[in-house]
Coordinates of N, CA and C in Angstrom, one line a residue:
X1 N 11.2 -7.4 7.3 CA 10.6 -6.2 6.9 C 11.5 -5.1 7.2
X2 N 11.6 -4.2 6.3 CA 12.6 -3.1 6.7 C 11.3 -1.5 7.0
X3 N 11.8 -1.0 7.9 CA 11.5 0.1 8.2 C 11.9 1.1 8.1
X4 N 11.2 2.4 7.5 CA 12.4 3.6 7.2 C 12.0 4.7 7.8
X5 N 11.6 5.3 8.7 CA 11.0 6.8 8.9 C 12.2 7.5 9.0
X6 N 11.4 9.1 8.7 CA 12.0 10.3 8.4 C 10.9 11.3 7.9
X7 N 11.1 12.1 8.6 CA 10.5 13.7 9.1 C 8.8 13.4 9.2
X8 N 7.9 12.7 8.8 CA 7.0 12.9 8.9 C 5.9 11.5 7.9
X9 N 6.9 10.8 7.5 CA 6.9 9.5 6.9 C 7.2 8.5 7.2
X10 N 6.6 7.6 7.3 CA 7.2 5.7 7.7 C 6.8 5.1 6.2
X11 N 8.0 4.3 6.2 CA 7.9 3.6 5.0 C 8.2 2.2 5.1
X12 N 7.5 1.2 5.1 CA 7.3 0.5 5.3 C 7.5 -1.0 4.2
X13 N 8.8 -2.0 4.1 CA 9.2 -2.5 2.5 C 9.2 -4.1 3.4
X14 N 8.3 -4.7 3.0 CA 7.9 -6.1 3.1 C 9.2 -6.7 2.0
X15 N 10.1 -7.4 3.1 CA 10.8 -8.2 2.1 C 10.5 -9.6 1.7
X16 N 9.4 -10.2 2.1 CA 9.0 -11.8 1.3 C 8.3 -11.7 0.2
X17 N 8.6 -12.4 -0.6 CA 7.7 -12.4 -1.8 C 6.1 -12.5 -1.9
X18 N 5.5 -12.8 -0.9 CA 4.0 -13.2 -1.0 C 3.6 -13.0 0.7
X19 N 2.4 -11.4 1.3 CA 1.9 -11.0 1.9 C 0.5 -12.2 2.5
X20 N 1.2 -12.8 3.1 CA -0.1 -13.8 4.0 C -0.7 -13.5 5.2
X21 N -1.3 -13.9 6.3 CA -1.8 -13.8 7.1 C -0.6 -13.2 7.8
X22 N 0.2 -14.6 7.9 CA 1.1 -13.8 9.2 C 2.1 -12.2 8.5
X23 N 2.4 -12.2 7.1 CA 2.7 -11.0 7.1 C 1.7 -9.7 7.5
X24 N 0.7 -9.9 6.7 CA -0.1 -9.0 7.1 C -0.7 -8.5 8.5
X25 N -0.3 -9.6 9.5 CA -0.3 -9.3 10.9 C 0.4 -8.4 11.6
X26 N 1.7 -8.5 10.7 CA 3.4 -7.8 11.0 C 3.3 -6.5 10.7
X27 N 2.5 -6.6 9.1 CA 2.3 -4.9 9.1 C 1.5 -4.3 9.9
X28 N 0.5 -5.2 10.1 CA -0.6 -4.2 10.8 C -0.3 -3.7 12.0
X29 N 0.7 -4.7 12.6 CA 1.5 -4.3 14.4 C 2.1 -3.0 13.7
X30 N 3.2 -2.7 13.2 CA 4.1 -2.2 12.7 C 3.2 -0.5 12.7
X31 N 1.5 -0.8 11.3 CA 1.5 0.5 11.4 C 0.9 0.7 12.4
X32 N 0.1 0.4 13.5 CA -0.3 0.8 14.7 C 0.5 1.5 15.7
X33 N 1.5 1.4 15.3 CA 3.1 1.6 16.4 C 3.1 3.3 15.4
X34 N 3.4 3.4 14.4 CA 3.8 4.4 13.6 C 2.7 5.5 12.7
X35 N 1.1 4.8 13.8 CA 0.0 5.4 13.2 C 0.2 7.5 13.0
X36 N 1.5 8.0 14.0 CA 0.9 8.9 13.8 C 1.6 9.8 12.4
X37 N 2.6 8.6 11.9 CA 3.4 9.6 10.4 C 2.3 8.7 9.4
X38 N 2.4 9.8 8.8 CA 2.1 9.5 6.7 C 3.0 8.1 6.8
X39 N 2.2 6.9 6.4 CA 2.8 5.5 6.1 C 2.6 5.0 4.8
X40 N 3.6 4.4 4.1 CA 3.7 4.2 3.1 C 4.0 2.4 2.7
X41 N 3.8 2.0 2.1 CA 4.0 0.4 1.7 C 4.8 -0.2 0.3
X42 N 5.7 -0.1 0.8 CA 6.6 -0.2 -0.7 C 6.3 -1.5 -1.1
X43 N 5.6 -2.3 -2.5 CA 5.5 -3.7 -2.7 C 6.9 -3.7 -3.8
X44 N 7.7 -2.9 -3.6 CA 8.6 -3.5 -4.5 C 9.3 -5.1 -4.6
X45 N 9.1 -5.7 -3.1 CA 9.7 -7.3 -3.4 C 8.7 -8.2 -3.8
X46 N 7.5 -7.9 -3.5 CA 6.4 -8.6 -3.5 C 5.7 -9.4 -4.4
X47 N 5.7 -10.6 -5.0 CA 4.9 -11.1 -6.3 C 3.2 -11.5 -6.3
X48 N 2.9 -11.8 -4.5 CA 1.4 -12.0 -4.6 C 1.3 -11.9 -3.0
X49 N -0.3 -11.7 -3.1 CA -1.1 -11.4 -1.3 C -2.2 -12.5 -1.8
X50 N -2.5 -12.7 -0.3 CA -3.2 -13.5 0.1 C -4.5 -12.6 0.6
X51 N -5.8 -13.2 0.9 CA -7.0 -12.3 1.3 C -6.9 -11.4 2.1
X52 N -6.1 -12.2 3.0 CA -5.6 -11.7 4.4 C -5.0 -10.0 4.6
X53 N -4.3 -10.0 3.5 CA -3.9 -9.0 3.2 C -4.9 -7.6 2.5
X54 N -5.8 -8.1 2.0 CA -6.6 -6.9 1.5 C -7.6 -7.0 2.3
X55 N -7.6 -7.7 3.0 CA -8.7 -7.2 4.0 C -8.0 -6.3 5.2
X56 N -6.9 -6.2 5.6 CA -6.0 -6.0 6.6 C -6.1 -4.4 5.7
X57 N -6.2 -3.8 4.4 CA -6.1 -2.8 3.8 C -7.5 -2.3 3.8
X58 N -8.4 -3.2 3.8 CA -9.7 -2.2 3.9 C -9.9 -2.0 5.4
X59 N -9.7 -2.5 6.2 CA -9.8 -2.1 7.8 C -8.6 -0.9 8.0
X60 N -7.6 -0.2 7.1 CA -6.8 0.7 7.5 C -7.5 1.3 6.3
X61 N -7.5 2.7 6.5 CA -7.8 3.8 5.2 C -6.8 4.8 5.0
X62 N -6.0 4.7 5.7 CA -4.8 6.0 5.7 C -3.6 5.5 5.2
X63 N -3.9 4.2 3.9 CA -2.5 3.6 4.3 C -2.4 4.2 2.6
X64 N -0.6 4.4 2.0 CA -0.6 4.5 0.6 C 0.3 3.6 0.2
X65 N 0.2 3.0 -0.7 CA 1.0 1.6 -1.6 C 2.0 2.6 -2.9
X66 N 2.8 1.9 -3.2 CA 3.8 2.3 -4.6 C 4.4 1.0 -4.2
X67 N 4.6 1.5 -5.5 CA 5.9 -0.1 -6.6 C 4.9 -1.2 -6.8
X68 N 3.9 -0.8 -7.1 CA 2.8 -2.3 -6.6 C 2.7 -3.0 -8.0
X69 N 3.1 -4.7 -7.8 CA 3.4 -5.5 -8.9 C 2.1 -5.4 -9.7
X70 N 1.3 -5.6 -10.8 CA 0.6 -5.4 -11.8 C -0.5 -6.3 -11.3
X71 N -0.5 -7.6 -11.2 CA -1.2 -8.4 -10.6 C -1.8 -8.2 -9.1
X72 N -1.4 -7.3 -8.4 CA -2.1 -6.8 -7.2 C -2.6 -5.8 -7.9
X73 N -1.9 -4.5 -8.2 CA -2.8 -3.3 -9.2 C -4.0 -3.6 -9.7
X74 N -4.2 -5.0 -10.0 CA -5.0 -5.3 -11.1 C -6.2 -5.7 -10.0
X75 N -6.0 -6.4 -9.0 CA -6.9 -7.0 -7.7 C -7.6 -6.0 -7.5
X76 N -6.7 -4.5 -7.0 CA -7.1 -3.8 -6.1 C -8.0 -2.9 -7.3
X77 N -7.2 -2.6 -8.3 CA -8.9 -2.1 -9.1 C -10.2 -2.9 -9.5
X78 N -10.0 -4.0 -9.3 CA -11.3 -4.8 -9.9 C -11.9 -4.4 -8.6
X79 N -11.2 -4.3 -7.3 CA -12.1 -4.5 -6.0 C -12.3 -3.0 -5.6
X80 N -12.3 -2.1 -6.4 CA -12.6 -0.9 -6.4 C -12.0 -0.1 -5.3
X81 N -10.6 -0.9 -4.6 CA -10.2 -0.5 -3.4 C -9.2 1.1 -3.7
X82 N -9.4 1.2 -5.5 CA -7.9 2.6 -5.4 C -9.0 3.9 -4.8
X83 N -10.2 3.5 -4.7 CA -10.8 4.8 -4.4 C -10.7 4.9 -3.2
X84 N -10.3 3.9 -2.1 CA -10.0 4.2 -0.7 C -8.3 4.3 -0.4
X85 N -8.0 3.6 -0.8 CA -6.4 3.8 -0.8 C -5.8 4.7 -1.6
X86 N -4.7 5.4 -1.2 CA -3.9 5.9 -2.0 C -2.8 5.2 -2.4
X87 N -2.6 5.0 -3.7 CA -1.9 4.3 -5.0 C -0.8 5.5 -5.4
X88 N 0.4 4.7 -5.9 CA 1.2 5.3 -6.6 C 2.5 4.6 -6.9
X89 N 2.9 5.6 -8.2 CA 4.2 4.3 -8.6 C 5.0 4.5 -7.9
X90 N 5.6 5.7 -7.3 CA 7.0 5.2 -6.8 C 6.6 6.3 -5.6
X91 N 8.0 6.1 -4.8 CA 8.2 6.5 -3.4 C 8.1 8.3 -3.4
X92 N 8.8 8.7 -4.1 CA 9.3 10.4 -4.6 C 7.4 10.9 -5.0
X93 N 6.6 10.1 -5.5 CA 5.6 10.5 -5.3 C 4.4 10.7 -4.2
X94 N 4.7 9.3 -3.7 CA 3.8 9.3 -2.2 C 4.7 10.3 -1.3
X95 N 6.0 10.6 -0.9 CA 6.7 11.7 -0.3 C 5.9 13.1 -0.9
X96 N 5.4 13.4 -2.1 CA 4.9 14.3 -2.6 C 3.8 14.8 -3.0
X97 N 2.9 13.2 -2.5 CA 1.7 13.6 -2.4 C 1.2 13.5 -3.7
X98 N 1.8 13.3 -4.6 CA 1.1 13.8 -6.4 C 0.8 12.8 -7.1
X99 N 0.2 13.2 -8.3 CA 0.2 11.9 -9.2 C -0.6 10.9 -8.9
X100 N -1.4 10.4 -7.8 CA -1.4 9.1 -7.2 C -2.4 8.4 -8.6
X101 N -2.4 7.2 -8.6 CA -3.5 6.7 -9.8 C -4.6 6.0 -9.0
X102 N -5.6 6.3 -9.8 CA -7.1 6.4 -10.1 C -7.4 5.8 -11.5
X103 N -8.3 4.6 -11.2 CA -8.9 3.9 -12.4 C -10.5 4.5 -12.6
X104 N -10.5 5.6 -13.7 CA -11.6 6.5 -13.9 C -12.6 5.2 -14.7
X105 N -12.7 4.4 -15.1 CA -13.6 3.8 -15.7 C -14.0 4.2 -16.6
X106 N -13.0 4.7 -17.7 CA -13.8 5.6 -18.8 C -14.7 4.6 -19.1
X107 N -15.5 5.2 -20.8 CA -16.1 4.0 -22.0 C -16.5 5.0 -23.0
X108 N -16.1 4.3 -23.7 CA -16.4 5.1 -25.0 C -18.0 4.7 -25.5
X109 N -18.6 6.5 -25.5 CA -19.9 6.5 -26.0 C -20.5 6.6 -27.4

């Protein structure tokens, strides 16, 4: 796992392909150590999580994801988790706070 802080940010880039228990143990040590910056979760290497792992995300509420492969995107909206988490595509955005995505659930009436 690589670690990156700077000024007021940890950023945090899981390099195995698939988030299981024991990874998700790793992050959770990790952000407890660096709870007091803005923490970030880059899934750029990532192709799949395990339960372990989104449950380890609803027990943290301060955490924000970018780069997140489509098939977690897709988990975390069915599980209605983007409304507690903050989401976004890339890094330059969670550094900025902006943009983050929200699945509004339109429907056409």
């Amino acid at each position: 796992m690589e670690i990156r802080t700077s000024e007021n940010f940890c950023i945090l880039t899981p390099l195995s392909p698939s988030l299981d228990g024991y990874n998700s143990l790793r992050i959770y040590d990790e952000i407890r150590e660096y709870s007091h910056l803005n923490i970030g979760i880059d899934l750029a290497y990532v192709d799949n999580c395990t339960i372990d792992f989104i449950e380890m995300l609803k027990n943290l509420k301060s955490i924000s994801l970018f780069n997140i492969p489509t098939n977690i995107f897709t988990l975390l909206n069915f599980m209605e988790m983007d409304k507690t988490l903050n989401l976004f595509v890339s890094e330059m955005d969670f550094r900025a706070n902006k943009r983050r995505i929200l699945n509004r659930h339109f429907s056409v009436v």
